[in-house]
PDB file of C-alpha atoms in Angstrom:
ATOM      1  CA  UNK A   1     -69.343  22.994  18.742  1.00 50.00           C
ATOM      2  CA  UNK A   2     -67.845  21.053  15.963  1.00 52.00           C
ATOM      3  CA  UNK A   3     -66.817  24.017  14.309  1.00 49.00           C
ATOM      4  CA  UNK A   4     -65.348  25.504  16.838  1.00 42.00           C
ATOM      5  CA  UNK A   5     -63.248  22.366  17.759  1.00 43.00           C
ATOM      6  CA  UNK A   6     -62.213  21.947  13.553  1.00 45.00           C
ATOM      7  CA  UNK A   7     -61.546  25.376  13.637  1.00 42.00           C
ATOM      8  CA  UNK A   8     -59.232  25.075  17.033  1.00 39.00           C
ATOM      9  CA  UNK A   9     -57.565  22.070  14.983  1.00 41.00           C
ATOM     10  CA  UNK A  10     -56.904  24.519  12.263  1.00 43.00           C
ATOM     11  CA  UNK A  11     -55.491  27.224  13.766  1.00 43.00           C
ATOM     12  CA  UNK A  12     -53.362  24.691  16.168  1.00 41.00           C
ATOM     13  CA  UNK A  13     -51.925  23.112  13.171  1.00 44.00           C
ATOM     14  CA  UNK A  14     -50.803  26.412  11.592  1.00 44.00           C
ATOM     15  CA  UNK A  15     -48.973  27.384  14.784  1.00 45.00           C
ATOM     16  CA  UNK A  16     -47.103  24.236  15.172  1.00 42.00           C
ATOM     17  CA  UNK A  17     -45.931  24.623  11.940  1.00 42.00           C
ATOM     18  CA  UNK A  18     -42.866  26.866  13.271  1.00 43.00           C
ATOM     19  CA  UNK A  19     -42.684  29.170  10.542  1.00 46.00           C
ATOM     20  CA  UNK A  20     -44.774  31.985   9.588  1.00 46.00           C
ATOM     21  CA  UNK A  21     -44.903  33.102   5.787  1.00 56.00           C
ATOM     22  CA  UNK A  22     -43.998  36.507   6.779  1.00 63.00           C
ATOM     23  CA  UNK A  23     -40.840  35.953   8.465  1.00 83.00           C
ATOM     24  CA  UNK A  24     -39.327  33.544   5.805  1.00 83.00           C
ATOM     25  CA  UNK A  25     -36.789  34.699   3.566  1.00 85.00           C
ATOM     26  CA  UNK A  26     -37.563  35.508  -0.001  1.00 86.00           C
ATOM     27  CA  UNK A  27     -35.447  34.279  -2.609  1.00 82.00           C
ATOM     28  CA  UNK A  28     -33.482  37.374  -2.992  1.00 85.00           C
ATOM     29  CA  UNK A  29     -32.688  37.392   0.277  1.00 90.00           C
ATOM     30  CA  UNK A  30     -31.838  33.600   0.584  1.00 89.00           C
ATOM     31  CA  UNK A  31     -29.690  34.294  -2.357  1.00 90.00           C
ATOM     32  CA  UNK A  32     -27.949  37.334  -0.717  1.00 93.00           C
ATOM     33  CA  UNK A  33     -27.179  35.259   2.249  1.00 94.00           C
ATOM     34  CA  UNK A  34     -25.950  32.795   0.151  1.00 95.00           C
ATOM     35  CA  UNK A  35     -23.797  35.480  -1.804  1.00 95.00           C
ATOM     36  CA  UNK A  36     -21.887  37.227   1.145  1.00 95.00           C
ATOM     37  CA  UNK A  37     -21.230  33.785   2.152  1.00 96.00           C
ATOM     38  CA  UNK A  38     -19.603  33.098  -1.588  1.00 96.00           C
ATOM     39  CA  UNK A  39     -17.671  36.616  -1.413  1.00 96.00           C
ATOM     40  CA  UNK A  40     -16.066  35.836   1.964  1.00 96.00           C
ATOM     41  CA  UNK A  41     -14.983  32.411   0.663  1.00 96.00           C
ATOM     42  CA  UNK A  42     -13.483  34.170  -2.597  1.00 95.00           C
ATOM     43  CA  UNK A  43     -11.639  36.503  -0.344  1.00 95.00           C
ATOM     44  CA  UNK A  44     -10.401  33.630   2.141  1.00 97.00           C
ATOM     45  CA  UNK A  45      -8.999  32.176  -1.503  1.00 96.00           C
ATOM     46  CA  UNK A  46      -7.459  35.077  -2.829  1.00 95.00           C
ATOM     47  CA  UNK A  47      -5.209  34.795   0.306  1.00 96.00           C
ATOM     48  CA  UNK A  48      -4.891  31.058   0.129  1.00 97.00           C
ATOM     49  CA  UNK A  49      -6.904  30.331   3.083  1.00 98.00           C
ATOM     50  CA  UNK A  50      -8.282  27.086   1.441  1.00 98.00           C
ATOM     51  CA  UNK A  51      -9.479  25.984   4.990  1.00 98.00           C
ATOM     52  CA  UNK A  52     -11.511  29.182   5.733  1.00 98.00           C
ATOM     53  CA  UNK A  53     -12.490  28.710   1.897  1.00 98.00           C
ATOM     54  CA  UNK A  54     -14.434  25.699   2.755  1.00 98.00           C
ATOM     55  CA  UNK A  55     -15.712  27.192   5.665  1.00 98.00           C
ATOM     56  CA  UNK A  56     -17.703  30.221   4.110  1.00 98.00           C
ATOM     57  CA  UNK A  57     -19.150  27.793   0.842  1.00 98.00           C
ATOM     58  CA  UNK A  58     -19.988  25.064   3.712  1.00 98.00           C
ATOM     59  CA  UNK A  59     -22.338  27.730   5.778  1.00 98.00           C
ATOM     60  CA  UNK A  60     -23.797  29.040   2.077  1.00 97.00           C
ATOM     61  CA  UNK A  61     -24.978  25.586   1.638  1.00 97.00           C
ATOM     62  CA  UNK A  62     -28.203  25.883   3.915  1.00 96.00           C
ATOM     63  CA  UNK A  63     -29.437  29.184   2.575  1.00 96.00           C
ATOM     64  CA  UNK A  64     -28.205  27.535  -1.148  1.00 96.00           C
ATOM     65  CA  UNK A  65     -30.732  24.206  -0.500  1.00 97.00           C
ATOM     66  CA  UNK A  66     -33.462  26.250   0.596  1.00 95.00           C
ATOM     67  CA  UNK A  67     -33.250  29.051  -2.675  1.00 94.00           C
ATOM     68  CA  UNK A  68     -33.160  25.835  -4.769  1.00 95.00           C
ATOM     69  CA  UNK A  69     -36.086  24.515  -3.297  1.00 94.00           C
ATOM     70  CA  UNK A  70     -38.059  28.245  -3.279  1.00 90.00           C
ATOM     71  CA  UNK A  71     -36.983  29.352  -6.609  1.00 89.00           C
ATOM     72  CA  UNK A  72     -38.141  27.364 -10.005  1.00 90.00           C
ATOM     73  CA  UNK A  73     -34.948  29.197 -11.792  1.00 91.00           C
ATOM     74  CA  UNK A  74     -32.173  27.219 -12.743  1.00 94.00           C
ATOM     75  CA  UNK A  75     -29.788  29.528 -11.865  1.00 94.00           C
ATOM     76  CA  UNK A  76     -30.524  28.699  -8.231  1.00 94.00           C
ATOM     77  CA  UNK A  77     -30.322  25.215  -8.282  1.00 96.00           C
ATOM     78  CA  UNK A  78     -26.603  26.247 -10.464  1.00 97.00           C
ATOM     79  CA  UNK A  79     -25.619  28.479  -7.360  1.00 97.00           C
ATOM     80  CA  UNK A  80     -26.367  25.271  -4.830  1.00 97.00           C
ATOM     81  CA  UNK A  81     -24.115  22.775  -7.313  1.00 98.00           C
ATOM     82  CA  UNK A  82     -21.614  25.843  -7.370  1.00 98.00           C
ATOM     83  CA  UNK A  83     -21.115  25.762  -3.627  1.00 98.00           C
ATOM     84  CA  UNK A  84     -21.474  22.146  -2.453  1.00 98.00           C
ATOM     85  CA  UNK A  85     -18.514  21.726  -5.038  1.00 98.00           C
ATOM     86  CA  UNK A  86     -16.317  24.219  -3.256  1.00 98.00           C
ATOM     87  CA  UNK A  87     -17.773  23.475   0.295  1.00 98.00           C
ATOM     88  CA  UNK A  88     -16.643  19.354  -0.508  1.00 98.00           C
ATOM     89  CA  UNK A  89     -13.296  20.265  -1.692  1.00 97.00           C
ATOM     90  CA  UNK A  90     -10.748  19.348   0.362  1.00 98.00           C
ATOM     91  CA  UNK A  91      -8.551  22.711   1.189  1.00 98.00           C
ATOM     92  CA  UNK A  92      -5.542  20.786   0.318  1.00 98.00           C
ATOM     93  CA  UNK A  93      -6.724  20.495  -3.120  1.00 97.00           C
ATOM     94  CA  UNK A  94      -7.527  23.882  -4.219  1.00 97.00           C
ATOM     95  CA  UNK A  95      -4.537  25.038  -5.988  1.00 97.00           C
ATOM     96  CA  UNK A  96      -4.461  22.359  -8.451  1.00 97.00           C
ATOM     97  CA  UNK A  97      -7.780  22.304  -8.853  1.00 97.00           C
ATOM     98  CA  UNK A  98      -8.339  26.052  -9.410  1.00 96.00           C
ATOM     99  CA  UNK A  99      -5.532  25.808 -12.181  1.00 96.00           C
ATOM    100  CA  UNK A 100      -6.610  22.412 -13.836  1.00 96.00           C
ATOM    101  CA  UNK A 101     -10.282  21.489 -13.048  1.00 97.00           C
ATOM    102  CA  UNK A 102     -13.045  22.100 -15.354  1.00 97.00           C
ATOM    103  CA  UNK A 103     -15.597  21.818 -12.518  1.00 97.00           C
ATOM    104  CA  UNK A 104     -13.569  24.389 -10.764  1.00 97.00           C
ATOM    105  CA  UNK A 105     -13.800  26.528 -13.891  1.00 96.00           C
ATOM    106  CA  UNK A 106     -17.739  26.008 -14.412  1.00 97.00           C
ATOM    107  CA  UNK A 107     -18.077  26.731 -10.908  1.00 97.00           C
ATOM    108  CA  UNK A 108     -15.945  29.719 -10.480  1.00 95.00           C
ATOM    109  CA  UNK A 109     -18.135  30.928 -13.750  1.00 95.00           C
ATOM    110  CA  UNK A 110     -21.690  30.413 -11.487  1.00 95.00           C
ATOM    111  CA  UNK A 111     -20.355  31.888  -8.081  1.00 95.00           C
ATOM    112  CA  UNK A 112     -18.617  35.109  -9.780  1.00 93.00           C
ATOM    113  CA  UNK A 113     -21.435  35.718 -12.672  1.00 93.00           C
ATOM    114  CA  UNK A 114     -24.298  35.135  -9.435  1.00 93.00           C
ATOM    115  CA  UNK A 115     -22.490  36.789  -6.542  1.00 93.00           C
ATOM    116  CA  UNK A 116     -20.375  39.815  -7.980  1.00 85.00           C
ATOM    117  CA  UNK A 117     -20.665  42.718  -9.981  1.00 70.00           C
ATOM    118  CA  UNK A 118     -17.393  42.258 -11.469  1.00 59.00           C
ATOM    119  CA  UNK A 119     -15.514  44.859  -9.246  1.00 53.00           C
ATOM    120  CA  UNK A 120     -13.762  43.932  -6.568  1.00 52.00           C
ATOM    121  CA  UNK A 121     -15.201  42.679  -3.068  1.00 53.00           C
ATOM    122  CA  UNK A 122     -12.847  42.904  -0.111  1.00 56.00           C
ATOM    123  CA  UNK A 123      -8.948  41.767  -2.380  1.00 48.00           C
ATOM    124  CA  UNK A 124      -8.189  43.621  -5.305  1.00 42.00           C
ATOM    125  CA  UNK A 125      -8.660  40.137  -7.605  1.00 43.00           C
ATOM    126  CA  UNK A 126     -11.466  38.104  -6.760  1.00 44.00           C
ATOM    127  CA  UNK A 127     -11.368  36.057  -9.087  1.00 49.00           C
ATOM    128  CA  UNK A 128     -10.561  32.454  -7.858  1.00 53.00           C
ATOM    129  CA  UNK A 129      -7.643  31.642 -10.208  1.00 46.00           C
TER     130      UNK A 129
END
């Protein structure tokens, strides 16, 4: 009876966990959800939408915390720096930051060298200058 009843405790606690192993994300798909947001925020820049900008790096922030926390590679825990800088920048102050800012720069280096292959994605530059 005890067995049953540690058993019972077990399998309880696994449920009540609220996730199951097989329907969390892997890291490559953490980090495309991350990406699309990233490409979507490039875009909104490219046509000076600072506002929807912020919006797109603010919603890659969840899936960028949890790839940080799943994947040992620095890169990811680079990607999550990458977008809580753009997510906390004020829309107001994108312009002069994407033309004097070195955290800008480093940043814009991360997002485009982790979430593009170089060609374009929706605007024919991409390239958050």
């Amino acid at each position: 009876m005890r067995a049953l009843g540690i058993a019972l405790l077990l399998t309880l606690a696994a449920c009540s966990s609220g996730r199951s192993d097989s329907n969390d994300p892997t890291p490559a798909e953490l980090q495309q959800q991350v990406c699309t947001e990233v490409r979507k925020g490039i875009n909104a820049f490219n046509r000076q939408d600072y506002a929807e900008t912020v919006r797109h790096f603010v919603k890659a922030k969840k899936p960028a915390k949890i790839n940080a926390k799943e994947d040992p590679e620095p890169e990811a825990d680079a990607l999550l720096d990458a977008v809580e800088y753009y997510a906390n920048l004020e829309p107001a102050a994108y312009p002069e930051a994407a033309r004097s800012s070195e955290h800008f720069a480093r940043n814009k280096a991360i997002t485009l060298g982790q979430c593009t292959d170089g060609s374009p994605i929706d605007e024919p530059d991409e390239t958050l200058t």
